[in-house]
Structures are given as C-alpha cells and as structure tokens.
Coordinates of C-alpha atoms in Angstrom, one line a residue:
M1 CA -33.4 -19.4 -72.3
G2 CA -36.5 -17.5 -73.6
E3 CA -36.6 -13.8 -74.0
S4 CA -39.2 -13.3 -71.3
K5 CA -37.1 -15.2 -68.7
L6 CA -34.0 -13.2 -69.6
S7 CA -35.8 -9.9 -69.4
L8 CA -37.3 -10.8 -66.0
R9 CA -33.9 -11.8 -64.6
L10 CA -32.3 -8.6 -65.9
M11 CA -35.1 -6.6 -64.2
L12 CA -34.6 -8.5 -60.9
A13 CA -30.8 -8.0 -61.1
V14 CA -31.2 -4.2 -61.3
W15 CA -33.7 -4.3 -58.5
A16 CA -31.3 -6.4 -56.3
I17 CA -28.4 -4.0 -56.9
F18 CA -30.4 -1.0 -55.6
G19 CA -31.8 -3.1 -52.7
L20 CA -28.4 -4.4 -51.7
L21 CA -26.9 -0.9 -51.6
S22 CA -29.7 0.2 -49.4
F23 CA -29.1 -2.9 -47.2
C24 CA -25.4 -2.1 -46.9
Y25 CA -25.9 1.6 -45.9
A26 CA -29.2 1.7 -44.1
S27 CA -29.8 1.4 -40.4
P28 CA -31.0 -1.0 -39.3
P29 CA -29.7 -3.5 -40.2
G30 CA -26.7 -1.9 -41.9
G31 CA -25.7 0.4 -39.1
R32 CA -23.9 -2.3 -37.2
I33 CA -23.2 -6.0 -37.4
Y34 CA -25.9 -8.1 -35.8
P35 CA -25.6 -11.8 -34.8
K36 CA -27.0 -14.0 -37.5
A37 CA -30.4 -15.5 -36.6
N38 CA -30.6 -19.3 -36.5
E39 CA -33.3 -21.2 -38.4
E40 CA -35.9 -21.0 -35.5
A41 CA -35.4 -17.3 -35.0
T42 CA -35.5 -16.6 -38.7
E43 CA -38.8 -18.4 -39.1
K44 CA -40.4 -16.5 -36.1
L45 CA -39.1 -13.1 -37.3
K46 CA -40.2 -13.9 -40.8
E47 CA -43.8 -14.5 -39.5
A48 CA -43.5 -11.4 -37.2
Y49 CA -42.4 -9.3 -40.2
A50 CA -45.5 -10.3 -42.2
A51 CA -47.8 -9.8 -39.2
Y52 CA -46.4 -6.3 -38.6
H53 CA -46.9 -5.2 -42.2
Q54 CA -50.4 -6.7 -42.3
G55 CA -51.4 -4.7 -39.3
W56 CA -51.4 -7.5 -36.8
Y57 CA -49.1 -5.8 -34.3
D58 CA -49.8 -7.7 -31.2
R59 CA -49.0 -11.0 -33.0
A60 CA -45.8 -9.4 -34.4
I61 CA -44.8 -8.4 -30.8
E62 CA -45.5 -11.8 -29.4
L63 CA -43.3 -13.6 -32.0
A64 CA -40.5 -11.1 -32.0
M65 CA -40.4 -11.0 -28.2
E66 CA -40.0 -14.8 -28.1
V67 CA -37.0 -14.4 -30.3
Y68 CA -35.6 -11.5 -28.2
R69 CA -35.9 -13.4 -25.0
K70 CA -34.3 -16.5 -26.4
Y71 CA -31.7 -15.1 -28.8
G72 CA -31.5 -11.4 -28.3
D73 CA -31.2 -8.8 -31.1
V74 CA -30.4 -10.9 -34.1
H75 CA -30.5 -10.4 -37.8
A76 CA -32.7 -12.6 -40.0
R77 CA -32.6 -12.7 -43.8
W78 CA -34.5 -15.0 -46.2
W79 CA -35.4 -15.4 -49.8
P80 CA -39.1 -14.9 -50.7
T81 CA -40.7 -18.1 -51.8
W82 CA -41.6 -16.9 -55.3
T83 CA -37.9 -16.1 -56.0
K84 CA -37.0 -19.6 -55.0
K85 CA -39.4 -20.9 -57.5
L86 CA -38.1 -18.6 -60.2
M87 CA -34.5 -19.4 -59.5
K88 CA -35.2 -23.1 -58.8
N89 CA -33.6 -22.7 -55.3
N90 CA -30.2 -21.8 -57.0
L91 CA -29.6 -18.9 -54.6
P92 CA -26.7 -18.0 -52.3
D93 CA -26.9 -17.7 -48.5
P94 CA -29.1 -14.6 -47.9
H95 CA -26.6 -13.3 -45.4
D96 CA -23.7 -13.6 -47.8
R97 CA -23.5 -10.0 -49.3
G98 CA -20.5 -10.8 -51.5
A99 CA -22.2 -13.9 -53.0
I100 CA -25.5 -12.0 -53.5
L101 CA -23.7 -9.1 -55.2
G102 CA -21.8 -11.4 -57.4
A103 CA -24.9 -13.3 -58.4
T104 CA -26.7 -10.1 -58.9
I105 CA -24.1 -8.7 -61.3
E106 CA -24.5 -12.0 -63.3
G107 CA -28.3 -11.5 -63.3
K108 CA -29.0 -14.5 -61.1
A109 CA -30.2 -13.2 -57.7
P110 CA -33.1 -10.9 -56.7
L111 CA -33.2 -9.1 -53.4
T112 CA -33.6 -10.9 -50.0
M113 CA -35.9 -9.9 -47.2
G114 CA -34.7 -9.3 -43.7
V115 CA -35.2 -7.6 -40.3
T116 CA -33.6 -7.3 -36.8
T117 CA -35.4 -8.3 -33.6
V118 CA -35.4 -4.9 -31.7
W119 CA -36.1 -2.8 -34.8
L120 CA -39.2 -4.9 -35.6
L121 CA -40.3 -5.0 -31.9
S122 CA -40.0 -1.3 -31.6
L123 CA -41.9 -0.6 -34.8
A124 CA -44.7 -3.0 -33.7
Y125 CA -45.1 -1.4 -30.3
L126 CA -45.2 2.0 -31.9
K127 CA -47.8 1.1 -34.5
A128 CA -49.9 -0.7 -31.8
G129 CA -50.0 2.5 -29.8
R130 CA -48.2 0.9 -26.9
Y131 CA -46.2 4.0 -26.4
E132 CA -45.6 3.9 -22.7
E133 CA -44.3 0.3 -22.9
L134 CA -41.9 1.2 -25.7
A135 CA -40.7 4.4 -24.0
K136 CA -39.8 2.5 -20.9
A137 CA -38.3 -0.6 -22.6
S138 CA -34.7 -1.2 -21.9
W139 CA -34.3 -2.9 -25.3
G140 CA -36.2 -0.3 -27.4
D141 CA -34.6 1.4 -30.4
P142 CA -33.6 4.9 -29.2
M143 CA -35.1 6.8 -32.2
L144 CA -38.5 4.9 -32.0
K145 CA -38.5 5.3 -28.2
G146 CA -38.2 9.0 -28.7
I147 CA -41.2 9.0 -31.1
A148 CA -43.2 7.0 -28.5
S149 CA -42.4 9.6 -25.9
L150 CA -43.6 12.4 -28.2
H151 CA -46.9 10.5 -28.6
L152 CA -47.2 10.2 -24.9
K153 CA -46.6 13.9 -24.3
R154 CA -49.4 14.7 -26.9
G155 CA -51.7 12.3 -25.3
D156 CA -52.1 10.3 -28.5
R157 CA -54.1 7.1 -28.4
P158 CA -54.5 4.4 -31.1
L159 CA -57.7 4.4 -33.1
K160 CA -60.3 2.0 -31.9
M161 CA -61.5 -0.6 -34.4
P162 CA -65.2 -1.3 -34.9
P163 CA -66.5 -4.5 -33.2
K164 CA -65.6 -7.6 -35.2
S165 CA -69.3 -8.5 -35.3
T166 CA -69.6 -5.7 -37.9
W167 CA -66.8 -7.0 -40.1
R168 CA -67.9 -8.7 -43.4
P169 CA -66.3 -11.5 -45.4
L170 CA -65.1 -10.8 -48.9
P171 CA -65.9 -13.1 -51.9
L172 CA -62.2 -13.4 -52.7
R173 CA -59.8 -16.3 -53.0
F174 CA -56.4 -16.0 -51.5
R175 CA -53.2 -17.9 -50.7
E176 CA -50.6 -17.6 -47.9
E177 CA -46.9 -17.3 -48.8
D178 CA -44.2 -16.4 -46.4
Y179 CA -47.0 -15.6 -44.0
F180 CA -48.4 -12.9 -46.3
I181 CA -52.0 -13.1 -47.5
L182 CA -51.8 -12.8 -51.3
V183 CA -54.7 -12.2 -53.7
P184 CA -55.1 -12.1 -57.4
L185 CA -54.8 -8.5 -58.4
D186 CA -57.6 -8.2 -60.9
E187 CA -60.1 -10.1 -58.7
A188 CA -59.2 -8.2 -55.6
C189 CA -59.5 -4.8 -57.3
K190 CA -63.0 -5.7 -58.5
V191 CA -64.1 -6.8 -55.0
L192 CA -62.6 -3.7 -53.4
G193 CA -64.0 -1.3 -55.9
L194 CA -60.6 -0.3 -57.3
G195 CA -59.9 0.3 -61.0
C196 CA -57.3 -2.0 -62.4
R197 CA -55.6 -2.2 -65.8
L198 CA -52.7 -4.4 -66.9
D199 CA -50.1 -3.5 -69.4
I200 CA -49.0 -6.7 -71.1
S201 CA -46.0 -7.0 -73.3
P202 CA -46.9 -8.0 -76.9
K203 CA -43.6 -9.9 -77.2
T204 CA -43.4 -11.8 -73.9
K205 CA -47.1 -11.8 -73.0
R206 CA -46.1 -11.0 -69.5
V207 CA -47.4 -8.1 -67.3
R208 CA -45.1 -5.1 -67.5
Y209 CA -47.1 -2.8 -65.3
A210 CA -50.3 -2.8 -63.3
F211 CA -52.2 0.4 -62.9
I212 CA -54.5 0.9 -59.8
G213 CA -57.0 3.7 -60.1
E214 CA -55.8 6.7 -62.1
K215 CA -52.4 7.2 -60.4
G216 CA -51.4 3.9 -58.8
K217 CA -48.7 1.8 -60.5
L218 CA -46.7 -1.3 -59.7
L219 CA -44.4 -3.7 -61.5
P220 CA -44.4 -7.5 -60.8
G221 CA -41.1 -8.4 -59.2
L222 CA -40.5 -5.1 -57.6
T223 CA -41.4 -3.7 -54.2
Q224 CA -41.4 -0.1 -55.5
A225 CA -44.8 1.2 -56.4
R226 CA -47.1 4.3 -56.6
D227 CA -50.2 4.3 -54.5
I228 CA -53.6 5.5 -55.7
N229 CA -52.5 9.1 -55.0
G230 CA -49.4 8.7 -57.1
E231 CA -47.1 8.8 -54.1
R232 CA -44.1 6.5 -54.0
E233 CA -44.5 3.6 -51.7
D234 CA -42.6 0.4 -51.0
L235 CA -44.5 -2.9 -50.6
A236 CA -43.3 -5.3 -47.9
Y237 CA -43.7 -8.2 -50.3
A238 CA -43.2 -7.9 -54.0
P239 CA -46.1 -8.7 -56.3
F240 CA -45.3 -11.4 -58.8
E241 CA -46.8 -13.0 -61.9
E242 CA -47.6 -16.7 -61.9
D243 CA -49.5 -18.6 -64.7
G244 CA -50.8 -15.3 -66.1
K245 CA -52.0 -14.0 -62.7
V246 CA -50.5 -11.2 -60.7
W247 CA -50.5 -12.0 -57.0
I248 CA -50.2 -9.1 -54.5
P249 CA -50.2 -8.7 -50.8
F250 CA -53.8 -8.0 -49.7
Y251 CA -52.8 -5.5 -47.0
W252 CA -51.5 -3.0 -49.7
L253 CA -54.7 -3.2 -51.8
A254 CA -56.8 -2.9 -48.6
K255 CA -55.0 0.3 -47.7
Q256 CA -55.7 1.7 -51.2
A257 CA -59.4 0.9 -50.7
G258 CA -59.5 2.6 -47.3
V259 CA -60.1 -0.6 -45.3
R260 CA -59.5 0.2 -41.7
G261 CA -58.7 -3.4 -40.5
W262 CA -58.9 -7.0 -41.7
E263 CA -58.2 -10.5 -40.7
V264 CA -58.5 -14.1 -41.9
R265 CA -60.9 -16.4 -40.2
D266 CA -63.0 -19.4 -41.2
G267 CA -61.1 -19.5 -44.5
K268 CA -62.2 -16.0 -45.5
I269 CA -60.9 -12.5 -45.5
Y270 CA -63.0 -10.3 -43.2
V271 CA -62.8 -6.5 -43.4
A272 CA -63.8 -3.8 -41.0
P273 CA -66.4 -1.2 -42.2
K274 CA -64.9 2.0 -43.5

C-alpha cells in the first residue's frame, strides 16, 4: 500500500474516532435509542438531509414527512459514496457502532452520516420559517418547538427570495452525489469570485489543505472547516479529492460568496442575486 493511501486512511481514522464519540454522546441521535430505518426510509431521509442542508427546506419536509407518516421517528445512517469508493465497499453496517469503532481503530473506516426523522423535520420547519406549524406540531422536537415559539412572539418572518426570473445560471460544471450538488473547488471559486489556494504535499502529490479567501480553510476528507471569516464550521458533506480535483458541496461555497439562494434546473446551477 502506498504512502499516500496509508496517510489518508490514518487521517480518516482519526476523524472517525472523534465523529463516533460525538455520535454516541450527542442528542439527537445519541440521546435515546431510535428504531433503525429500513432501506426505503433511509433513502428518503438521505435525500431530505441533503435538501435541508442545501436550503431546499420544503423538499426536505416533504420527504421526511413521508417517512414519519409511514415509519415514525426512525434513525437512518449511511456511508457517503466517496468513502465506499475509497474503501471498495469494505465497510461495516453503518448502524453497528462496535464494528465501526473496531474498524476505525484499525484505520479502516471513516465516519458515517445519519439523521432521525423528527429532528430533521423540526429543523426544516424552523429554517423554512414555518414557526406556527412547528410550534403546534404534536411530533416536533421540544427544544426546536420552543425556538419556533420565540420566533412567533417576536413576529419574525422568513426572508423573501427575489423572483426566480432574476436568477442567473453559472458557467460551472457539477455532479450529484448522495443528493448533494458537488463542484470542483478551484473552478467554483473562480466563478464565485472567491480566492482559492491549494497546499499540495510534495511527497504524496495530494491536496493537504485548501484555503478559501484569507481565512477560510478545509481539508479533503474532513467535515471540519474554517469559513472565510476564520470561524469554525462543519460541512454537511465532506469535500474529497478525486483524480487531482477537490470536489466540495456547492451550498457551502455559495454561502461563503454571499449567495442568497440557488437551485438546479435545465442542467445548470442558478443563483439568486445578492
């Protein structure tokens, strides 16, 4: 096994240990035991999770509500596609904490992704500004319902987006993976007007760090990053390197560039005016 592959697996192992600890002690889903989502529910929650993080809240609500009505508050976990490619699908059940921890210690398993139905639903209602619906929902997460009630008392309303007739397409290629829209980092930064610099290892020829603007920083294979203001921020989908290109979720770069809203239509990414 080459040095670059060993170092990448070691990096992913460290990442997984910290992520697994967070998974075990956080709430949700670590606060209580949830029924395991079946294949259908997992796929819908997987898509809803991506829709939520990409700002498509109504779509996230639609998908998660389908799961809730049919299966209730279940827990879905899955491996990102890029990790399956890296590990050649030699990965344990994403719900098997013991197997994941064992594989992690051996340097063989990066972190899974996951979400529970009600938590995702509540977050999506909150971000969509549907405060009254969430506050009155019998299924809503208590903490997030309380936040929704505070918004109602203050009379808060979600920001209105500009008419979509004013949105413009970007000259930018993209791909979809695990329902996330991914773009080549260097090309996207150029289109969005963001400075970008890659730190490439002279030994492995792989990207060690990517710097966005003066203070932004991310590392392929990790969700932990620094935004353009230097503040710590977690990505919902880890950037990764493939054939010399770093692929990153577009939603995160759009946020750094001050894009108010975006969508994919007619095979192109359209963005709202700033």
